[in-house]
Coordinates of N, CA, C and O in Angstrom, one line a residue:
X1 N 11.6 15.0 4.0 CA 10.1 14.7 4.1 C 9.3 15.7 2.9 O 9.6 16.8 2.8
X2 N 8.3 15.1 2.6 CA 7.8 15.4 1.0 C 6.3 15.7 1.6 O 5.7 15.9 0.8
X3 N 6.0 15.9 2.6 CA 4.6 16.5 3.1 C 3.5 15.3 3.9 O 2.7 15.6 4.7
X4 N 4.1 13.9 3.6 CA 3.6 12.8 3.8 C 4.3 12.7 5.4 O 5.8 13.1 5.3
X5 N 3.5 12.1 6.5 CA 4.0 11.2 7.5 C 5.1 10.4 7.0 O 5.0 9.6 5.8
X6 N 6.2 10.1 7.6 CA 7.0 9.0 7.6 C 7.5 7.9 8.5 O 7.3 8.8 9.4
X7 N 7.3 7.0 8.1 CA 7.5 5.9 9.2 C 8.8 5.3 8.9 O 8.8 4.5 8.1
X8 N 9.3 4.9 9.9 CA 10.6 4.1 9.6 C 11.0 3.2 10.6 O 10.6 3.3 11.6
X9 N 11.3 2.0 10.2 CA 11.6 1.1 11.0 C 13.4 0.7 11.0 O 13.8 0.6 9.8
X10 N 14.0 0.9 12.0 CA 15.5 0.6 11.7 C 15.7 -1.0 12.8 O 15.2 -1.3 13.5
X11 N 16.2 -1.8 11.9 CA 16.7 -3.0 12.5 C 17.9 -3.9 12.3 O 18.8 -2.8 10.8
X12 N 18.2 -4.8 12.5 CA 19.1 -5.4 11.8 C 18.4 -7.0 11.7 O 17.7 -7.1 12.4
X13 N 19.3 -7.5 10.7 CA 19.1 -8.9 10.6 C 19.5 -9.9 11.2 O 20.6 -9.7 12.0
X14 N 18.3 -10.6 11.8 CA 18.6 -11.7 12.8 C 18.2 -11.2 14.1 O 17.9 -11.9 15.1
X15 N 17.6 -9.7 14.0 CA 16.9 -9.4 15.1 C 16.0 -9.9 15.8 O 15.1 -10.6 14.6
X16 N 15.5 -10.4 16.7 CA 14.2 -12.0 17.3 C 12.6 -10.5 17.2 O 11.8 -11.2 16.6
X17 N 12.7 -9.5 17.1 CA 11.9 -9.0 17.1 C 11.0 -8.1 16.0 O 10.0 -7.4 15.7
X18 N 12.4 -7.8 15.3 CA 12.1 -6.8 14.0 C 11.3 -7.2 13.2 O 10.5 -6.2 12.5
X19 N 11.1 -8.7 12.7 CA 9.6 -9.4 12.0 C 8.4 -8.9 12.4 O 7.1 -8.5 11.6
X20 N 8.1 -9.2 13.9 CA 7.0 -8.9 14.2 C 7.0 -7.2 14.0 O 5.6 -6.5 13.9
X21 N 7.5 -6.3 14.4 CA 7.5 -4.7 14.3 C 7.2 -4.5 13.3 O 6.3 -3.4 12.9
X22 N 7.8 -4.8 11.8 CA 7.7 -4.4 11.0 C 6.5 -4.8 10.8 O 5.5 -4.0 9.7
X23 N 6.1 -6.2 10.9 CA 4.6 -6.3 10.3 C 3.2 -5.4 11.2 O 2.6 -5.0 10.4
X24 N 3.7 -5.1 12.2 CA 2.6 -4.4 12.9 C 2.8 -3.1 12.4 O 1.4 -2.3 11.9
X25 N 3.4 -2.7 11.7 CA 4.0 -1.0 11.7 C 3.0 -1.2 9.8 O 2.2 -0.4 10.3
X26 N 3.3 -2.2 8.9 CA 2.7 -2.3 8.2 C 1.2 -2.1 8.2 O 0.5 -1.7 7.3
X27 N 0.3 -3.4 9.0 CA -0.6 -3.6 9.5 C -1.2 -2.1 10.2 O -2.1 -1.5 9.6
X28 N -0.8 -1.3 10.6 CA -1.0 -0.1 11.4 C -1.3 0.8 10.0 O -2.1 1.6 10.0
X29 N -0.5 0.9 9.3 CA -0.2 2.0 7.9 C -1.4 1.4 6.8 O -2.2 2.4 6.5
X30 N -2.3 0.1 6.7 CA -3.0 -0.3 6.0 C -4.2 0.0 7.1 O -5.4 0.5 6.0
X31 N -4.6 0.1 7.9 CA -5.5 0.5 8.6 C -5.8 2.7 8.9 O -7.1 3.0 9.6
X32 N -4.8 3.3 8.3 CA -5.0 4.6 8.4 C -5.2 5.5 7.3 O -5.2 4.5 5.9
X33 N -6.0 5.9 7.1 CA -6.4 6.9 5.7 C -5.2 7.5 5.7 O -5.7 8.4 4.4
X34 N -4.2 7.9 6.1 CA -3.1 9.0 5.9 C -2.5 8.2 4.8 O -1.9 7.2 4.8
X35 N -1.6 9.2 3.7 CA -0.7 8.7 2.9 C 1.0 8.2 3.6 O 1.2 9.7 4.1
X36 N 1.1 7.1 4.1 CA 2.3 7.4 4.5 C 3.7 6.9 3.8 O 3.5 6.3 2.9
X37 N 4.6 7.7 3.8 CA 6.1 7.2 4.0 C 6.7 6.1 4.7 O 6.7 6.7 5.5
X38 N 6.6 5.2 3.9 CA 7.2 3.6 4.7 C 8.6 3.8 4.1 O 8.8 3.6 2.9
X39 N 9.6 3.4 5.6 CA 11.0 3.1 4.9 C 11.3 2.3 6.3 O 11.0 2.3 7.3
X40 N 12.3 0.9 5.3 CA 12.8 0.0 6.5 C 14.4 0.5 6.0 O 14.5 0.3 5.0
X41 N 15.3 0.6 7.6 CA 16.6 0.5 7.3 C 16.9 -0.4 7.9 O 17.0 -0.3 9.1
X42 N 17.9 -1.4 7.4 CA 18.7 -1.9 7.6 C 20.0 -1.6 8.0 O 20.6 -1.2 7.6
X43 N 20.3 -1.8 9.3 CA 21.6 -1.4 10.2 C 22.3 -2.3 10.2 O 22.4 -3.5 10.7
X44 N 23.8 -2.3 9.4 CA 24.6 -3.4 8.9 C 25.9 -3.7 10.4 O 26.5 -4.6 9.8
X45 N 26.1 -2.6 10.8 CA 27.3 -2.2 11.5 C 27.3 -0.7 12.5 O 26.4 -0.5 11.9
X46 N 28.3 -1.1 13.1 CA 28.3 0.2 14.1 C 28.6 1.3 13.4 O 27.9 2.4 13.7
X47 N 28.9 1.5 12.0 CA 29.3 3.0 11.5 C 28.0 3.1 11.2 O 27.4 4.6 11.3
X48 N 26.9 2.1 10.9 CA 25.8 3.1 10.0 C 24.8 3.2 11.4 O 23.5 3.4 11.4
X49 N 25.1 1.8 12.8 CA 24.3 2.7 13.5 C 24.5 3.7 13.8 O 23.3 4.7 14.6
X50 N 25.8 4.2 13.8 CA 26.2 5.9 14.5 C 25.6 6.8 13.5 O 25.0 7.6 13.9
X51 N 25.6 6.6 12.4 CA 25.0 7.8 11.7 C 23.4 7.7 11.8 O 22.9 8.8 11.6
X52 N 23.2 6.6 12.1 CA 21.6 7.1 12.2 C 20.9 7.0 13.4 O 19.7 7.3 14.0
X53 N 22.1 6.9 14.3 CA 21.6 7.4 15.8 C 20.6 6.3 16.3 O 19.8 6.7 16.8
X54 N 21.0 5.1 16.0 CA 20.1 3.7 16.4 C 20.0 3.7 17.8 O 21.0 3.7 18.5
X55 N 19.1 3.3 18.3 CA 18.6 3.2 19.8 C 18.2 1.6 20.3 O 18.2 1.3 20.7
X56 N 18.8 0.9 18.7 CA 18.6 -0.7 18.8 C 17.6 -1.3 18.2 O 16.8 -0.4 17.7
X57 N 17.9 -2.4 17.8 CA 16.7 -3.1 16.9 C 15.7 -4.0 17.6 O 16.0 -4.8 18.5
X58 N 14.6 -3.7 17.2 CA 13.5 -3.0 16.2 C 13.5 -1.6 16.7 O 12.8 -1.3 18.1
X59 N 14.0 -0.4 16.1 CA 13.0 1.1 16.3 C 12.2 1.3 15.2 O 12.4 1.4 14.6
X60 N 11.3 2.1 15.8 CA 9.8 2.5 14.9 C 10.4 4.0 15.1 O 10.2 4.8 16.2
X61 N 10.6 4.9 14.2 CA 10.5 6.5 14.3 C 9.3 7.2 13.2 O 9.0 6.6 12.3
X62 N 8.5 7.9 14.1 CA 7.1 8.8 13.3 C 7.7 9.8 13.0 O 8.1 10.7 14.0
X63 N 7.9 10.6 11.8 CA 8.5 11.9 11.2 C 9.8 12.0 12.2 O 10.4 13.4 13.1
X64 N 11.0 11.0 12.3 CA 12.1 11.3 13.0 C 12.2 11.1 14.2 O 13.2 11.6 15.1
X65 N 11.0 11.0 15.1 CA 10.8 10.9 16.5 C 10.6 9.4 16.9 O 9.5 8.7 16.7
X66 N 11.4 8.8 18.2 CA 10.9 7.5 18.4 C 9.6 7.2 18.8 O 9.1 8.6 19.9
X67 N 9.4 6.1 18.9 CA 7.8 6.0 19.0 C 7.7 5.8 20.6 O 6.8 6.4 20.7
X68 N 8.5 5.5 21.3 CA 8.5 5.7 23.0 C 9.3 6.7 23.5 O 9.3 7.2 24.6
X69 N 9.8 7.7 22.8 CA 10.5 9.2 22.9 C 11.7 8.6 23.4 O 12.2 9.3 24.7
X70 N 12.4 7.7 23.2 CA 13.5 7.1 23.9 C 14.7 8.1 23.0 O 14.9 8.6 22.1
X71 N 15.4 9.0 24.0 CA 16.4 10.1 23.3 C 17.6 9.3 22.2 O 17.8 7.7 22.5
X72 N 18.6 10.2 21.5 CA 19.6 9.3 20.7 C 20.3 9.1 21.9 O 20.9 9.7 22.5
X73 N 21.2 7.9 21.4 CA 22.1 7.5 22.8 C 23.3 8.0 22.0 O 23.6 8.7 21.6
X74 N 24.3 8.2 23.0 CA 25.5 9.1 23.2 C 26.5 8.1 22.6 O 27.2 8.8 21.5
X75 N 26.2 6.9 22.3 CA 27.3 5.9 21.6 C 26.6 4.8 21.1 O 26.5 3.9 21.0
X76 N 25.7 5.1 19.5 CA 24.6 3.8 19.1 C 25.5 3.0 18.3 O 27.0 3.2 18.4
X77 N 24.9 1.7 18.7 CA 26.1 0.5 18.7 C 24.9 -0.1 18.1 O 23.4 -0.3 18.3
X78 N 25.6 -1.5 17.4 CA 24.6 -2.5 17.3 C 23.7 -3.2 18.2 O 24.9 -3.8 18.9
X79 N 22.7 -3.0 18.9 CA 22.2 -4.1 20.2 C 20.6 -4.2 19.6 O 20.2 -3.8 19.1
X80 N 20.3 -4.6 20.7 CA 18.9 -5.2 20.3 C 18.1 -4.1 21.5 O 18.8 -3.5 22.5
X81 N 16.6 -3.9 20.7 CA 16.2 -2.7 21.9 C 14.8 -3.6 22.4 O 14.3 -4.9 22.2
X82 N 14.9 -3.4 24.1 CA 13.5 -3.9 24.6 C 12.5 -3.2 24.7 O 13.0 -2.0 25.4
X83 N 11.2 -3.3 24.3 CA 10.4 -2.9 24.8 C 9.5 -3.5 26.3 O 9.1 -4.4 26.4
X84 N 9.4 -2.5 27.0 CA 9.0 -3.1 28.7 C 7.9 -3.9 28.4 O 7.4 -5.0 29.4
X85 N 6.7 -3.5 27.2 CA 5.4 -3.8 27.3 C 5.4 -4.8 26.2 O 4.4 -4.9 25.5
X86 N 6.4 -5.4 25.9 CA 6.5 -6.1 24.1 C 6.6 -5.2 23.4 O 6.4 -4.1 23.1
X87 N 6.5 -5.7 21.7 CA 6.8 -4.5 20.3 C 5.6 -3.4 20.2 O 4.5 -4.4 21.1
X88 N 5.7 -3.0 20.1 CA 4.7 -1.8 19.8 C 3.3 -2.7 18.7 O 4.2 -3.4 17.8
X89 N 2.2 -2.4 19.5 CA 1.0 -2.9 18.7 C 0.8 -2.4 17.3 O 0.9 -1.3 17.5
X90 N 0.0 -3.0 16.0 CA -0.3 -1.8 15.4 C -1.5 -1.1 15.8 O -1.6 0.0 15.2
X91 N -2.3 -1.8 17.1 CA -3.3 -0.6 16.9 C -2.8 0.5 17.9 O -2.7 1.6 17.6
X92 N -1.4 0.7 18.7 CA -0.5 1.2 19.4 C 0.0 2.5 18.2 O -0.3 3.8 18.2
X93 N 0.5 1.9 17.2 CA 0.9 2.3 16.2 C -0.1 3.6 15.2 O 0.4 4.4 14.7
X94 N -1.5 2.6 15.2 CA -2.4 3.5 14.1 C -2.5 4.4 15.0 O -2.7 5.5 14.4
X95 N -2.8 4.4 16.3 CA -3.5 5.6 17.2 C -2.5 6.5 16.9 O -2.4 7.6 17.0
X96 N -1.1 6.1 17.0 CA -0.1 7.5 17.0 C -0.6 8.1 15.3 O -0.1 9.5 15.9
X97 N -0.4 7.1 14.6 CA -0.3 8.3 13.4 C -1.7 8.7 13.5 O -1.4 10.1 13.0
X98 N -2.5 8.4 13.9 CA -3.9 8.8 13.8 C -3.9 10.4 14.7 O -4.1 11.1 14.1
X99 N -2.8 10.4 15.4 CA -2.6 11.5 16.2 C -2.0 12.6 15.7 O -1.8 14.1 16.2
X100 N -1.0 12.1 14.5 CA -0.5 13.5 13.6 C -0.9 14.3 12.7 O -0.4 14.9 12.1
X101 N -1.9 13.6 12.3 CA -3.3 14.1 11.4 C -3.5 15.6 11.4 O -3.8 15.7 12.4

Protein backbone atom coordinates (compact mmCIF):
# COMPACT_ATOMS: atom_id res chain seq x y z
CA UNK A 1 0.00 0.00 0.00
CA UNK A 2 1.28 3.48 -0.85
CA UNK A 3 -0.20 5.37 2.11
CA UNK A 4 -3.70 5.51 0.63
CA UNK A 5 -6.42 3.26 1.98
CA UNK A 6 -6.99 0.33 -0.38
CA UNK A 7 -10.39 -1.10 -1.24
CA UNK A 8 -10.44 -4.39 -3.14
CA UNK A 9 -13.46 -6.20 -4.52
CA UNK A 10 -12.85 -9.87 -5.23
CA UNK A 11 -15.39 -11.67 -7.40
CA UNK A 12 -15.92 -14.09 -10.23
CA UNK A 13 -17.69 -13.29 -13.48
CA UNK A 14 -21.29 -14.50 -13.38
CA UNK A 15 -21.73 -13.98 -9.64
CA UNK A 16 -25.25 -12.63 -9.15
CA UNK A 17 -24.22 -10.00 -6.57
CA UNK A 18 -20.87 -8.78 -7.87
CA UNK A 19 -22.24 -5.97 -10.04
CA UNK A 20 -24.32 -4.48 -7.22
CA UNK A 21 -21.44 -4.65 -4.77
CA UNK A 22 -18.93 -3.12 -7.19
CA UNK A 23 -21.43 -0.30 -7.90
CA UNK A 24 -21.92 0.31 -4.15
CA UNK A 25 -18.16 0.40 -3.54
CA UNK A 26 -17.53 2.86 -6.39
CA UNK A 27 -20.38 5.07 -5.14
CA UNK A 28 -19.01 5.00 -1.58
CA UNK A 29 -15.54 5.97 -2.80
CA UNK A 30 -17.01 8.94 -4.72
CA UNK A 31 -18.74 10.10 -1.53
CA UNK A 32 -15.60 10.17 0.60
CA UNK A 33 -12.92 12.85 0.77
CA UNK A 34 -10.22 10.20 1.08
CA UNK A 35 -7.94 9.33 -1.77
CA UNK A 36 -8.60 5.61 -2.20
CA UNK A 37 -6.69 2.96 -4.11
CA UNK A 38 -9.44 0.86 -5.72
CA UNK A 39 -8.76 -2.63 -7.08
CA UNK A 40 -11.06 -5.20 -8.64
CA UNK A 41 -9.74 -8.76 -8.61
CA UNK A 42 -11.43 -11.35 -10.79
CA UNK A 43 -11.03 -14.83 -9.33
CA UNK A 44 -10.94 -17.26 -12.24
CA UNK A 45 -10.34 -20.66 -10.64
CA UNK A 46 -9.66 -22.51 -7.38
CA UNK A 47 -5.92 -21.82 -7.60
CA UNK A 48 -6.56 -18.07 -7.80
CA UNK A 49 -9.06 -18.45 -4.94
CA UNK A 50 -6.40 -20.09 -2.76
CA UNK A 51 -3.81 -17.40 -3.57
CA UNK A 52 -6.30 -14.63 -2.76
CA UNK A 53 -7.62 -16.32 0.42
CA UNK A 54 -11.01 -15.92 -1.26
CA UNK A 55 -14.01 -15.73 1.05
CA UNK A 56 -16.52 -16.01 -1.78
CA UNK A 57 -17.94 -13.78 -4.47
CA UNK A 58 -18.25 -10.89 -3.98
CA UNK A 59 -15.93 -9.88 -1.16
CA UNK A 60 -14.87 -6.37 -0.10
CA UNK A 61 -11.51 -5.93 1.59
CA UNK A 62 -10.46 -2.63 3.12
CA UNK A 63 -6.72 -2.49 3.69
CA UNK A 64 -6.75 -6.29 3.39
CA UNK A 65 -9.43 -6.74 6.06
CA UNK A 66 -12.78 -8.30 5.26
CA UNK A 67 -15.67 -5.82 5.41
CA UNK A 68 -17.59 -8.08 7.83
CA UNK A 69 -14.46 -9.45 9.53
CA UNK A 70 -15.01 -12.90 8.02
CA UNK A 71 -11.85 -14.94 8.63
CA UNK A 72 -9.88 -16.43 5.78
CA UNK A 73 -11.24 -19.89 4.98
CA UNK A 74 -9.10 -22.97 5.56
CA UNK A 75 -9.73 -24.10 1.99
CA UNK A 76 -10.56 -21.14 -0.28
CA UNK A 77 -12.48 -22.09 -3.42
CA UNK A 78 -14.77 -20.68 -6.07
CA UNK A 79 -17.98 -20.03 -4.19
CA UNK A 80 -20.73 -17.48 -3.77
CA UNK A 81 -20.81 -15.34 -0.68
CA UNK A 82 -24.05 -14.68 1.13
CA UNK A 83 -24.42 -11.48 3.14
CA UNK A 84 -26.99 -11.90 5.94
CA UNK A 85 -28.52 -8.46 5.29
CA UNK A 86 -27.80 -8.28 1.56
CA UNK A 87 -24.69 -6.86 -0.07
CA UNK A 88 -23.18 -3.95 1.86
CA UNK A 89 -24.74 -0.63 0.89
CA UNK A 90 -22.78 2.34 -0.40
CA UNK A 91 -23.61 4.13 2.87
CA UNK A 92 -22.26 1.29 5.02
CA UNK A 93 -19.07 1.15 2.94
CA UNK A 94 -18.67 4.94 3.09
CA UNK A 95 -19.08 4.87 6.87
CA UNK A 96 -16.39 2.20 7.17
CA UNK A 97 -14.05 4.21 4.95
CA UNK A 98 -14.68 7.32 7.06
CA UNK A 99 -13.77 5.37 10.21
CA UNK A 100 -10.27 4.58 8.89
CA UNK A 101 -9.32 8.20 8.15
